[in-house]
Short mmCIF file of C-alpha atoms and ligand atoms in Angstrom, two decimals:
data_model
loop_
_atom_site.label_atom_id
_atom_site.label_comp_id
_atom_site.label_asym_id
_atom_site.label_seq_id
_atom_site.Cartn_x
_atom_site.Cartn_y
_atom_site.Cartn_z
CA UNK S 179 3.18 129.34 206.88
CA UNK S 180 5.50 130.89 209.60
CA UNK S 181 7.24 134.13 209.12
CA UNK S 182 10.44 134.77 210.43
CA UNK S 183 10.86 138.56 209.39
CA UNK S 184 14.40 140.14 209.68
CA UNK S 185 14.20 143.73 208.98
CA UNK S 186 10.52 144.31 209.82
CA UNK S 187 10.74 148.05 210.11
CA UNK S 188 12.53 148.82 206.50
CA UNK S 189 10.81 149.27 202.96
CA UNK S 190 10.91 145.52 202.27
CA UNK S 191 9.65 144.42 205.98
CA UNK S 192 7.05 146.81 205.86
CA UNK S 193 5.62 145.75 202.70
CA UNK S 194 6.02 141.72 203.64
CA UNK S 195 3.67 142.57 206.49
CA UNK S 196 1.14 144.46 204.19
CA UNK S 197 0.96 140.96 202.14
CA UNK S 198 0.98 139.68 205.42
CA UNK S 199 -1.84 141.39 206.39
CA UNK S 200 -4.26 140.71 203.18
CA UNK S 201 -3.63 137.31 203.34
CA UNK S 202 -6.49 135.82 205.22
CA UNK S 203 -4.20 134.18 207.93
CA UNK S 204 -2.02 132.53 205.41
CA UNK S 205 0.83 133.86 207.31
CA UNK S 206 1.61 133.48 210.79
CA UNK S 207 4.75 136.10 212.36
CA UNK S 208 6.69 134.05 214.56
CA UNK S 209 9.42 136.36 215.07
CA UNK S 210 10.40 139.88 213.71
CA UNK S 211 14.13 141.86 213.71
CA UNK S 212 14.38 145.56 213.82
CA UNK S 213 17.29 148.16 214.35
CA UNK S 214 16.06 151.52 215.83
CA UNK S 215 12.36 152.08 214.88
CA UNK S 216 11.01 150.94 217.99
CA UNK S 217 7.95 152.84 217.45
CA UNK S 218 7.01 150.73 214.61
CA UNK S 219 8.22 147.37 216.72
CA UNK S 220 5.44 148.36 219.13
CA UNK S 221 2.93 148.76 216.40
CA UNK S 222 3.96 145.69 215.22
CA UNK S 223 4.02 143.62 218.47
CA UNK S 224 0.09 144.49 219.00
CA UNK S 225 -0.63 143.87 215.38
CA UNK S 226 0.91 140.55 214.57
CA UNK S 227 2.03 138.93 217.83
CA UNK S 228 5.49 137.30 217.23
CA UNK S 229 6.95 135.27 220.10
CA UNK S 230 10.19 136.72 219.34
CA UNK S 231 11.85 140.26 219.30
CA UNK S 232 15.41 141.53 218.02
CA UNK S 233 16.01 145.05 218.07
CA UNK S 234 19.02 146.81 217.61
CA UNK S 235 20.21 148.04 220.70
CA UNK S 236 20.59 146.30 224.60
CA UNK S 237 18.29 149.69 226.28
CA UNK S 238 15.46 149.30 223.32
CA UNK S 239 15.26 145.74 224.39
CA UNK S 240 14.78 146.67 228.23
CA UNK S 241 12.39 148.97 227.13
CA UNK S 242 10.19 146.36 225.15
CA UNK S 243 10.37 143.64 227.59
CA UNK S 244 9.44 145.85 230.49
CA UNK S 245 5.71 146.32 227.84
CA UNK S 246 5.38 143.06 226.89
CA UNK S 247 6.36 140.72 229.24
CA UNK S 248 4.85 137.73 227.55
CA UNK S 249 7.24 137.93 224.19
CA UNK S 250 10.82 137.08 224.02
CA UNK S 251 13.20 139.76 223.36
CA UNK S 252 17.14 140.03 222.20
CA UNK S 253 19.26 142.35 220.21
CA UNK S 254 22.40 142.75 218.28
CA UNK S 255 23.46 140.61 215.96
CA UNK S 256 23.16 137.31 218.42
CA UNK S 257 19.33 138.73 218.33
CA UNK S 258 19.41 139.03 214.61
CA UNK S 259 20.83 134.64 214.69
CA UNK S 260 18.08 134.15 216.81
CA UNK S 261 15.24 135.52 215.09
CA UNK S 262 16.61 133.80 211.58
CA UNK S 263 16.58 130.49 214.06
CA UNK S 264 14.08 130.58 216.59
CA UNK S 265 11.49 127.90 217.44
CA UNK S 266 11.53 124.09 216.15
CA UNK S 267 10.80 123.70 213.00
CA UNK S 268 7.83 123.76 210.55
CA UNK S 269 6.56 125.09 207.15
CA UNK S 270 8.94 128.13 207.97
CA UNK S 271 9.92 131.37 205.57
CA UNK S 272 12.94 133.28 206.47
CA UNK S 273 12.39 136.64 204.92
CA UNK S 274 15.66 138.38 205.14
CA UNK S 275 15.13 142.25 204.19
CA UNK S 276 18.09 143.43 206.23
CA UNK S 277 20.22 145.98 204.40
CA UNK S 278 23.90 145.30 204.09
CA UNK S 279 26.45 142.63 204.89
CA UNK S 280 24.43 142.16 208.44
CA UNK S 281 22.19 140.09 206.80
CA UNK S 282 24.59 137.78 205.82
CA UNK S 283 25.02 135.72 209.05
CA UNK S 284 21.24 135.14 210.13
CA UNK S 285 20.91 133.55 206.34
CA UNK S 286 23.57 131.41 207.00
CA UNK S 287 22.55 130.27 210.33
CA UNK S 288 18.58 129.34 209.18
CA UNK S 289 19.53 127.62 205.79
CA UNK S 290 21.92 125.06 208.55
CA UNK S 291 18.70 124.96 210.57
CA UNK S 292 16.69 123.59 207.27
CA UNK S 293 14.73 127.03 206.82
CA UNK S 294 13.48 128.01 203.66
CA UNK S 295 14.69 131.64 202.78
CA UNK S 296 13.00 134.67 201.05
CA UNK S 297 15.94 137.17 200.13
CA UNK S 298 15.68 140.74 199.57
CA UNK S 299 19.39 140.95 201.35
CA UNK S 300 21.31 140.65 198.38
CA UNK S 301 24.75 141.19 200.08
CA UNK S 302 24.03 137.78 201.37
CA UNK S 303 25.03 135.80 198.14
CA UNK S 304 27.37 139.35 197.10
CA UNK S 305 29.61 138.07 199.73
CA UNK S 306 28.64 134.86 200.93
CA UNK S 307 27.64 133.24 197.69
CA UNK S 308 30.81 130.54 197.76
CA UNK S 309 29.91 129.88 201.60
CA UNK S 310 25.68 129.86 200.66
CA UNK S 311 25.16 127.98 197.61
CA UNK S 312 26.94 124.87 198.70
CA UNK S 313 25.11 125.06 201.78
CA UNK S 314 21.59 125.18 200.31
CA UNK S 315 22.56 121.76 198.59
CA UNK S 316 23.64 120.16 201.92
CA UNK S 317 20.62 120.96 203.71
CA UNK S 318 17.94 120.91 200.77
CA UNK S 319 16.36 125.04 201.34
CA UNK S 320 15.07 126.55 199.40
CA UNK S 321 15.78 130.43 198.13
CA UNK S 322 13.82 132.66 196.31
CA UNK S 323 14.87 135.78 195.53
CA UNK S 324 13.06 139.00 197.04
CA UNK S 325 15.08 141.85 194.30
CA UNK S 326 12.72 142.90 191.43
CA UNK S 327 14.98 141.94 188.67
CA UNK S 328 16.14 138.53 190.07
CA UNK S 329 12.43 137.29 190.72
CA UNK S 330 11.79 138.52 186.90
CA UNK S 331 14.64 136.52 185.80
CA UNK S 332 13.43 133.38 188.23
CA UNK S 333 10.43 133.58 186.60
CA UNK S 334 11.56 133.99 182.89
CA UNK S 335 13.43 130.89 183.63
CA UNK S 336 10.29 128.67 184.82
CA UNK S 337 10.18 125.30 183.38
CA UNK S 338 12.98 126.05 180.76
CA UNK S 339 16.09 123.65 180.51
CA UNK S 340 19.05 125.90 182.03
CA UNK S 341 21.44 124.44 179.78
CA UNK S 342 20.03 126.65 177.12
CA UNK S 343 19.88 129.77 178.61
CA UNK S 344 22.49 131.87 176.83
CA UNK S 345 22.68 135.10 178.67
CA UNK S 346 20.41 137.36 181.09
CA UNK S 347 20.07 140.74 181.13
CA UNK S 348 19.75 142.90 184.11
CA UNK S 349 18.17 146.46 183.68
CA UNK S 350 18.70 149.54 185.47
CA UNK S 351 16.39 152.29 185.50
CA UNK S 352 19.88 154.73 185.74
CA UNK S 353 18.90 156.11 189.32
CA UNK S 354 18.32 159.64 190.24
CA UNK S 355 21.58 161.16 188.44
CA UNK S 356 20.28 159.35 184.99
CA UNK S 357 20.47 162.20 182.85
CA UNK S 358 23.87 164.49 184.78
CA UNK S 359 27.33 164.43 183.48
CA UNK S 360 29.94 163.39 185.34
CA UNK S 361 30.88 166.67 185.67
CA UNK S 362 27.63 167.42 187.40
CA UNK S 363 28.21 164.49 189.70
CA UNK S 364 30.59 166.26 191.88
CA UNK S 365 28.17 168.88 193.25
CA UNK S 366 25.09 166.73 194.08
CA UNK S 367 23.89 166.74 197.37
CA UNK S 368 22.23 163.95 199.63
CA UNK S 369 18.63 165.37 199.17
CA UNK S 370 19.27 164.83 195.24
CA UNK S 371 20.70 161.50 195.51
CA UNK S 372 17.69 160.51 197.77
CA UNK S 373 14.93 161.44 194.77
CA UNK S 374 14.44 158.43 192.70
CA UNK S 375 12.57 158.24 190.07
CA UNK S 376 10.71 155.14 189.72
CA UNK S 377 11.14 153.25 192.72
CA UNK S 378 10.22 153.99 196.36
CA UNK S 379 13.45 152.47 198.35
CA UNK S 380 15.30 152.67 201.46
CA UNK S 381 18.41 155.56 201.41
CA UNK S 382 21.38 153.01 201.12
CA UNK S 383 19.76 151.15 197.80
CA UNK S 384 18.35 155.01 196.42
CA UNK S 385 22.05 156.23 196.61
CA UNK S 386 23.02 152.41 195.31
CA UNK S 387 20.90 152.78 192.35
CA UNK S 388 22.39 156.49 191.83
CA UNK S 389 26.12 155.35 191.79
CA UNK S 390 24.85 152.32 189.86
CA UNK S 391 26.53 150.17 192.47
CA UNK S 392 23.00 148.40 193.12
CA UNK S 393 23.60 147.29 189.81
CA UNK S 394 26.88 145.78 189.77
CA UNK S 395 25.77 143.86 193.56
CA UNK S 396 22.68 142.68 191.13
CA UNK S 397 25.45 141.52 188.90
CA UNK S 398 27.08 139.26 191.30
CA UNK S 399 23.75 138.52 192.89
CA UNK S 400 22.64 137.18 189.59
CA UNK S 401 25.74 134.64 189.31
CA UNK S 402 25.35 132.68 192.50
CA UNK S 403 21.56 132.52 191.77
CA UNK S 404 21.38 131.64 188.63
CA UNK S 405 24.80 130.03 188.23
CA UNK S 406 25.64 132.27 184.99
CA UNK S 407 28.86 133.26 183.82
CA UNK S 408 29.57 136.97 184.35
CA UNK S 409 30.55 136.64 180.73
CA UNK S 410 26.65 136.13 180.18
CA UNK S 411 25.32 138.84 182.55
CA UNK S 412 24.46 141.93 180.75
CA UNK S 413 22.84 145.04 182.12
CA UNK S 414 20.97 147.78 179.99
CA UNK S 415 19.51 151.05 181.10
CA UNK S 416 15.74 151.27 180.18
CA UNK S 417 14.50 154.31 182.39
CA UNK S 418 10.44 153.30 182.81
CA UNK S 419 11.91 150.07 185.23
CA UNK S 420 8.97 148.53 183.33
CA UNK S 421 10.59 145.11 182.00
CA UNK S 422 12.43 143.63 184.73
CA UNK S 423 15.17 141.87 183.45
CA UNK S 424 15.38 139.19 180.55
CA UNK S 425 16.58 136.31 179.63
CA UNK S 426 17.68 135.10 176.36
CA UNK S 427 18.01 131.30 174.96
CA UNK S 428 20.15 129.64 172.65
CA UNK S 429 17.13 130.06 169.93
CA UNK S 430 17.57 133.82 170.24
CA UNK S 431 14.11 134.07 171.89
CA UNK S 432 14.17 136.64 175.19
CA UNK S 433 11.68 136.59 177.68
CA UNK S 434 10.91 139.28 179.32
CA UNK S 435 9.40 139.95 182.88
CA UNK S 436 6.95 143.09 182.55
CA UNK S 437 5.30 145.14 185.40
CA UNK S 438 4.31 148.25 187.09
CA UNK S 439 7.44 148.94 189.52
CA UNK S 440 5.56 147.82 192.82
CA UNK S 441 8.53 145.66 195.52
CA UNK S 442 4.84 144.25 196.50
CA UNK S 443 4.30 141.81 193.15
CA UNK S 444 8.14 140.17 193.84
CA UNK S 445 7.29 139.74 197.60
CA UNK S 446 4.08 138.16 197.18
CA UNK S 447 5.72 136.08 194.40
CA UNK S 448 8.58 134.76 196.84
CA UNK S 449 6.58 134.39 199.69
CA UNK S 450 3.69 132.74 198.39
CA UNK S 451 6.22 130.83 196.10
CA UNK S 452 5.59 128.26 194.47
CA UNK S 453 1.85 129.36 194.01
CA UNK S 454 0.84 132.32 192.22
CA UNK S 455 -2.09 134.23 194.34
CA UNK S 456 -3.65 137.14 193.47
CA UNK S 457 -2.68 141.15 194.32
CA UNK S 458 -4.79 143.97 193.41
CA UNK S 459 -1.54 146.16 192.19
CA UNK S 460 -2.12 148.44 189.79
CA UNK S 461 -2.34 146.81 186.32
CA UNK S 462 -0.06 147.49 183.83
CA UNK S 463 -1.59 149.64 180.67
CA UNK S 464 0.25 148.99 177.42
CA UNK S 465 -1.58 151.84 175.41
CA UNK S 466 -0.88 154.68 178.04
CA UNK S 467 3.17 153.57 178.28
CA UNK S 468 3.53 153.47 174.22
CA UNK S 469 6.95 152.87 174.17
CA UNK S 470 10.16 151.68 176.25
CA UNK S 471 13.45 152.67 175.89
CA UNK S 472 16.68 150.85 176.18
CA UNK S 473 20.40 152.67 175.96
CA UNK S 474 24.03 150.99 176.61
CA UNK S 475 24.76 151.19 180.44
CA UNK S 476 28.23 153.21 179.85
CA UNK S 477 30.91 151.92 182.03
CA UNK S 478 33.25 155.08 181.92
CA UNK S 479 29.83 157.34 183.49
CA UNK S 480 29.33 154.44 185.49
CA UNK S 481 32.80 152.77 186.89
CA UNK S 482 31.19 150.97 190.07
CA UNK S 483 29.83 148.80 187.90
CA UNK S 484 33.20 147.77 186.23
CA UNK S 485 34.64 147.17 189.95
CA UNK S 486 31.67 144.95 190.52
CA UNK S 487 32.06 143.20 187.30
CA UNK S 488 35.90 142.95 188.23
CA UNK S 489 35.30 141.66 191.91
CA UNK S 490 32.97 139.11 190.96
CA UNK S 491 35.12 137.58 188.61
CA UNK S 492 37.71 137.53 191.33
CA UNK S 493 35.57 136.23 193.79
CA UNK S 494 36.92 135.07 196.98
CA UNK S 495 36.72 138.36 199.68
CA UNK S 496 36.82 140.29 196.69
CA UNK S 497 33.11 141.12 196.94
CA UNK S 498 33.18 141.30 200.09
CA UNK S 499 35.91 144.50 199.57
CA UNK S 500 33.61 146.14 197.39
CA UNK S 501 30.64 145.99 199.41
CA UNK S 502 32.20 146.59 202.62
CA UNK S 503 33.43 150.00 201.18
CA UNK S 504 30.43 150.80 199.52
CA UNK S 505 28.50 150.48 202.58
CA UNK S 506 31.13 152.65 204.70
CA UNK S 507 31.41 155.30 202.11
CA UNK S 508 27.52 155.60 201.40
CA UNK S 509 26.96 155.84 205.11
CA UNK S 510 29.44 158.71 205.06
CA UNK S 511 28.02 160.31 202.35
CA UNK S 512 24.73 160.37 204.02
CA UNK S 513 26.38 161.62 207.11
CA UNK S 514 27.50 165.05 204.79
CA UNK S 515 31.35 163.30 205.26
CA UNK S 516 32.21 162.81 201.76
CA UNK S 517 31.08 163.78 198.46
CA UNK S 518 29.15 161.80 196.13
CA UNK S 519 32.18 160.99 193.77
CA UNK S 520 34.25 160.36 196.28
CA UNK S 521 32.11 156.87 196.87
CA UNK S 522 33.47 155.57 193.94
CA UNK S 523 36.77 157.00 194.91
CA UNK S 524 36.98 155.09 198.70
CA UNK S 525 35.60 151.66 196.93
CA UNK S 526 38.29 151.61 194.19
CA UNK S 527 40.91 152.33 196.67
CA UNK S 528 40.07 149.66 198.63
CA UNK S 529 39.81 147.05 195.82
CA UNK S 530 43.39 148.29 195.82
CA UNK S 531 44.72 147.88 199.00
CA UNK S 532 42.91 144.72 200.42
CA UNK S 533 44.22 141.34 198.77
CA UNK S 534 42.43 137.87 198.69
CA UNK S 535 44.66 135.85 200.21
CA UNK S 536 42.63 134.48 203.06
CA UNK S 537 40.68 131.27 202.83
CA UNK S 538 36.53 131.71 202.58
CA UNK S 539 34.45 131.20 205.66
CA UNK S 540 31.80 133.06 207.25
CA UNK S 541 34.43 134.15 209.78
CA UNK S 542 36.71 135.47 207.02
CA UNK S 543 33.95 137.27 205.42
CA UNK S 544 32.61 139.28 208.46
CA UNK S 545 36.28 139.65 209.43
CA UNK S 546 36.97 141.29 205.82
CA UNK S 547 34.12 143.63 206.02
CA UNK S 548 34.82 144.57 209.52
CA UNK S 549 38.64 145.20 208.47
CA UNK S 550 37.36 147.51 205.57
CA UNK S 551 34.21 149.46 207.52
CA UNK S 552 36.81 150.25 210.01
CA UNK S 553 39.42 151.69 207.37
CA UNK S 554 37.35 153.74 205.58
CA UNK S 555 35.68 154.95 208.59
CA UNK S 556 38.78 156.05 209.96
CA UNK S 557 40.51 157.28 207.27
CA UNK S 558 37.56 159.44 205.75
CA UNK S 559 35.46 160.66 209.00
MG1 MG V 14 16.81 145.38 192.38
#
């Protein structure tokens, strides 16, 4: 199998190429995308020996090809297209683990080449679902999802008859500010937003997960994958993110997907997919847990996930809205711009302001999310 690896470098790309790496030459790196760790590209250039480079900036790319003459460098987003797209084709896995609405394009472009995708870029189906789905029809991909809850619900639905699926529920381990008021909220700094409990993640998910805004993305995620009505999507808290998500049938059975939180077991599972091979995680022990806990995932402590709810149902560049200011304001907030509350303040706003009237395409998407990035980076910087 050939790997086409877009976002090498992050949490997700990192632990692909650990599978990668234990599994005796299953997988073959054809071509790898990075942003700025070009430390790490160089490690992984001698380790795995794509043919193809994309890298973030034009100077990094100079740099690299002037070391290794014999690969094939680019960079920007028309390196990002080509990495998704490069080479004829074969038994080929696209494994997009970009973060944010970049990933959206490079998805696009290998599912029109006839590239089977593994997606841990969820913003690719948050705002390109309309443009994707229809797509994967017309040229017969496959996708598997790469997110820890939408693998568990993939697999709770194997072999079942979809028709009697009644709803599926999403859960949320309630992110680092779990247990603070919203009174609390408004002093809590970067470094505290950055400390999850469970799960070992990138910045933009960790703060995500802390303004439950992963959540709501999940949400929408969820409907273009599974083709449920957001009527039938339901999310509960259960803080030991050890049962994935659920699904429940139209017998009242739920099945449940159950598992140490490792991003490892649901990127094996995709990549390998649709065989099942073996991973020496660390095995989950009912005894020790005892007991899991579920609560109602409040939407007045949690309002992002209301505006997701509400933009999904919308659809249209809707989504697109509410990640495109989500992404802006969370970079700000990392940046020491903005407060933590005042996330929630610069995505509601813009649900506000920006209207749906254009028609969907991928140029009306990235257009959108451009036109938002820019507003909220000027207004709020
Ligand atoms: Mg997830």
């Amino acid at each position: 199998m050939r790997l086409f690896l877009l976002g090498a470098t992050g949490n997700i790309g990192v632990q692909t190429l650990d599978i990668v790496r234990n599994s005796n030459d299953k997988f073959h790196v054809v071509s790898i995308a990075a942003n700025k760790n070009i430390n790490l590209v160089k490690e992984i250039i001698k380790e795995f020996h794509p043919k193809f480079v994309s890298v973030g900036l034009l100077e990094a790319k100079n740099e690299l090809e002037e070391l290794y003459p014999s690969v094939e460098f680019g960079y920007g987003d028309e390196g990002l297209i080509k990495a998704a797209t490069y080479g004829d084709l074969g038994e080929d896995l696209v494994v997009n683990a970009i973060v944010g609405s970049a990933g959206l394009a490079p998805t696009y472009y290998a599912i029109k080449k006839g590239r089977n995708i593994a997606l841990a870029n969820k913003e690719t189906l948050v705002i390109g679902g309309e443009l994707i789905n229809p797509l994967l029809k017309e040229h017969n991909v496959t996708l598997i999802p790469i997110d820890s809850e939408h693998s568990a619900i993939m697999q709770c639905m194997n072999g079942e008859d979809k028709t009697t699926v009644k709803s599926i529920v999403i859960t949320a381990s309630g992110g680092s500010f779990r247990d603070k008021t919203r009174e609390e909220l408004k002093k809590v700094t970067v470094k505290d937003a950055l400390n999850h409990p469970n799960w070992d993640m990138g910045a933009k998910i960790t703060i995500d997960s802390a303004t439950m805004m992963n959540k709501g993305l999940e949400v929408i995620e969820a409907h273009y994958l599974f083709n449920v009505a957001y009527s039938n999507i339901k999310t509960v808290l259960h803080k030991e993110s050890i049962i994935h998500s659920l699904v429940e049938y139209n017998d009242t059975a739920m099945i449940a997907h159950l598992g140490n939180p490792d991003m490892r077991v649901p990127i094996s599972y995709a990549i390998n997919y649709p065989e099942r091979v073996e991973y020496k995680g660390k095995p989950l022990d009912l005894i020790s847990l005892g007991s899991l806990h579920f609560e109602e995932l409040s939407f007045v402590r949690f309002p992002m996930l209301q505006y997701a709810y509400d933009a999904g149902i919308k659809g249209g560049l809707m989504p697109t809205v509410l990640n495109a200011a989500n992404e802006a304001a969370v970079q700000l907030f990392l940046n020491g711009k903005i407060t933590f509350l005042q996330i929630e303040e610069i995505v509601i706003k813009c649900l506000n302001i920006f209207d749906n009237e254009l028609e969907l395409s991928l140029d009306s998407v990235l257009e959108r999310d451009n036109l938002v990035k820019d507003y909220v980076f000027k207004t709020y910087s």
